[in-house]
Short mmCIF file of C-alpha atoms in Angstrom, two decimals:
data_model
loop_
_atom_site.label_atom_id
_atom_site.label_comp_id
_atom_site.label_asym_id
_atom_site.label_seq_id
_atom_site.Cartn_x
_atom_site.Cartn_y
_atom_site.Cartn_z
CA UNK F 1 4.10 -9.97 -29.44
CA UNK F 2 7.36 -8.18 -28.60
CA UNK F 3 9.64 -9.91 -26.15
CA UNK F 4 12.83 -8.15 -25.31
CA UNK F 5 15.60 -9.28 -22.99
CA UNK F 6 18.53 -7.01 -22.21
CA UNK F 7 21.54 -7.36 -19.87
CA UNK F 8 24.04 -4.73 -18.83
CA UNK F 9 26.77 -4.38 -16.21
CA UNK F 10 26.41 -1.40 -13.90
CA UNK F 11 29.11 -0.38 -11.36
CA UNK F 12 26.75 -0.21 -8.37
CA UNK F 13 25.55 -2.72 -5.82
CA UNK F 14 22.63 -5.02 -6.50
CA UNK F 15 20.88 -3.55 -3.45
CA UNK F 16 21.20 0.01 -4.78
CA UNK F 17 19.93 -0.98 -8.22
CA UNK F 18 17.06 -3.03 -6.79
CA UNK F 19 15.94 0.02 -4.78
CA UNK F 20 16.29 2.31 -7.81
CA UNK F 21 13.97 0.13 -9.90
CA UNK F 22 11.59 -0.58 -6.98
CA UNK F 23 11.09 3.14 -6.31
CA UNK F 24 8.63 3.68 -9.17
CA UNK F 25 7.45 7.06 -7.80
CA UNK F 26 10.68 8.62 -9.04
CA UNK F 27 10.55 7.31 -12.63
CA UNK F 28 9.23 10.61 -14.06
CA UNK F 29 12.46 12.25 -12.82
CA UNK F 30 14.62 10.26 -15.23
CA UNK F 31 12.48 8.42 -17.81
CA UNK F 32 11.41 11.21 -20.08
CA UNK F 33 8.25 9.67 -21.56
CA UNK F 34 6.76 8.83 -18.15
CA UNK F 35 4.95 12.00 -17.18
CA UNK F 36 3.34 10.86 -13.91
CA UNK F 37 3.20 7.88 -11.56
CA UNK F 38 0.81 7.19 -8.73
CA UNK F 39 1.13 4.34 -6.24
CA UNK F 40 -1.65 2.62 -4.31
CA UNK F 41 -2.09 -0.50 -2.19
CA UNK F 42 1.55 -0.32 -1.15
CA UNK F 43 2.86 -2.96 1.27
CA UNK F 44 6.40 -3.59 2.47
CA UNK F 45 9.61 -1.67 1.87
CA UNK F 46 13.13 -2.03 0.47
CA UNK F 47 14.16 -4.58 3.13
CA UNK F 48 11.11 -6.84 2.87
CA UNK F 49 8.78 -8.21 0.25
CA UNK F 50 7.19 -5.29 -1.51
CA UNK F 51 4.01 -4.93 -3.54
CA UNK F 52 1.95 -2.12 -4.95
CA UNK F 53 -0.16 -1.05 -7.86
CA UNK F 54 1.52 1.65 -9.90
CA UNK F 55 -0.30 3.75 -12.49
CA UNK F 56 1.84 5.46 -15.12
CA UNK F 57 0.91 8.23 -17.53
CA UNK F 58 3.06 7.96 -20.64
CA UNK F 59 3.62 10.25 -23.63
CA UNK F 60 5.51 8.52 -26.45
CA UNK F 61 5.71 9.44 -30.13
CA UNK F 62 2.49 11.46 -30.04
CA UNK F 63 0.50 8.91 -28.03
CA UNK F 64 -0.76 9.52 -24.49
CA UNK F 65 -1.63 6.39 -22.54
CA UNK F 66 -2.15 5.35 -18.97
CA UNK F 67 -1.67 1.89 -17.55
CA UNK F 68 -1.49 0.20 -14.17
CA UNK F 69 0.70 -2.65 -13.06
CA UNK F 70 1.10 -4.90 -10.06
CA UNK F 71 4.69 -4.53 -8.84
CA UNK F 72 6.23 -7.29 -6.70
CA UNK F 73 9.70 -6.84 -5.22
CA UNK F 74 11.79 -9.51 -3.51
CA UNK F 75 15.00 -8.01 -2.05
CA UNK F 76 16.43 -11.39 -1.03
CA UNK F 77 16.14 -12.77 -4.57
CA UNK F 78 17.06 -9.31 -5.93
CA UNK F 79 14.21 -9.34 -8.43
CA UNK F 80 11.19 -7.25 -9.31
CA UNK F 81 8.22 -8.64 -11.24
CA UNK F 82 5.65 -6.46 -12.94
CA UNK F 83 2.29 -7.62 -14.34
CA UNK F 84 -0.50 -5.76 -16.04
CA UNK F 85 -3.45 -4.62 -13.94
CA UNK F 86 -5.20 -2.50 -16.60
CA UNK F 87 -4.38 -0.43 -19.63
CA UNK F 88 -3.81 -0.52 -23.39
CA UNK F 89 -2.12 -3.95 -23.36
CA UNK F 90 -3.49 -7.42 -23.98
CA UNK F 91 -0.73 -8.53 -21.66
CA UNK F 92 2.40 -7.12 -20.06
CA UNK F 93 5.09 -8.89 -18.05
CA UNK F 94 8.36 -7.41 -16.94
CA UNK F 95 11.14 -8.83 -14.76
CA UNK F 96 14.22 -7.15 -13.38
CA UNK F 97 16.97 -9.32 -11.88
CA UNK F 98 20.07 -7.93 -10.16
CA UNK F 99 23.04 -10.29 -9.89
CA UNK F 100 26.08 -9.02 -7.96
CA UNK F 101 29.54 -9.81 -9.29
CA UNK F 102 32.83 -10.21 -7.47
CA UNK F 103 34.24 -7.08 -9.14
CA UNK F 104 31.63 -4.84 -7.46
CA UNK F 105 29.45 -4.46 -10.52
CA UNK F 106 25.95 -5.83 -10.95
CA UNK F 107 24.58 -7.67 -13.96
CA UNK F 108 21.12 -6.25 -14.56
CA UNK F 109 18.72 -8.43 -16.54
CA UNK F 110 15.55 -6.83 -17.88
CA UNK F 111 12.90 -8.90 -19.64
CA UNK F 112 9.71 -7.45 -21.11
CA UNK F 113 6.90 -9.35 -22.86
CA UNK F 114 3.90 -7.35 -24.01
CA UNK F 115 1.22 -6.90 -26.63
CA UNK F 116 -0.94 -3.84 -27.23
CA UNK F 117 -4.68 -4.09 -27.85
CA UNK F 118 -4.49 -1.30 -30.46
CA UNK F 119 -2.90 -2.61 -33.70
CA UNK F 120 -1.40 0.82 -34.52
CA UNK F 121 0.32 0.99 -31.13
CA UNK F 122 1.34 -2.63 -31.58
CA UNK F 123 3.01 -1.90 -34.90
CA UNK F 124 4.79 1.16 -33.47
CA UNK F 125 5.93 -0.86 -30.46
CA UNK F 126 7.21 -3.79 -32.53
CA UNK F 127 9.38 -1.53 -34.61
CA UNK F 128 10.75 0.35 -31.57
CA UNK F 129 10.79 -2.20 -28.74
CA UNK F 130 14.52 -2.93 -28.64
CA UNK F 131 15.30 0.78 -28.94
CA UNK F 132 12.81 1.62 -26.15
CA UNK F 133 14.23 -1.02 -23.79
CA UNK F 134 17.75 0.22 -24.55
CA UNK F 135 16.69 3.77 -23.69
CA UNK F 136 15.08 2.58 -20.46
CA UNK F 137 18.26 0.72 -19.48
CA UNK F 138 20.34 3.81 -20.35
CA UNK F 139 18.04 5.97 -18.22
CA UNK F 140 18.40 3.64 -15.21
CA UNK F 141 22.16 3.46 -15.64
CA UNK F 142 22.48 7.25 -15.84
CA UNK F 143 20.23 7.70 -12.81
CA UNK F 144 22.24 5.12 -10.85
CA UNK F 145 25.46 6.97 -11.73
CA UNK F 146 23.87 10.27 -10.69
CA UNK F 147 22.52 8.93 -7.39
CA UNK F 148 25.30 6.63 -6.34
CA UNK F 149 28.34 8.36 -7.94
CA UNK F 150 30.81 5.50 -8.31
CA UNK F 151 34.27 6.36 -7.09
CA UNK F 152 35.95 4.44 -9.93
CA UNK F 153 34.35 5.36 -13.26
CA UNK F 154 36.79 2.98 -15.02
CA UNK F 155 34.44 0.09 -14.16
CA UNK F 156 31.86 1.35 -16.67
#
């Protein structure tokens, strides 16, 4: 059962990064293996508690899969929790936490715990999980830089 925890510093506000991760509709724009996202049962917005069910179509290393998750956002706590609704996993949990720092950067924590039902996918995932999470974090960082264009790139 892969469990991966990653932390990076990003030179943008916690509020901006929270909204970037919460806005799952836009993931196909910057995460290359997500080909489509649909959102249903959406409640709340960026300033209040948020929840929805998101369904992602994914193409990765020759596999096409679709899965749905419950997404829960709490802007006051600056965290987003994701739990499996349906799909190729036995279980899936994901948490994003955004902790602002005094220097204007934000420490982004990303934790993922999952297990595939299919043993072949499970083996592929185990051998690539840290790499995949690193690529996801890189994609979010690059998208944050593109959207929010920090004035002082020396913070990165």
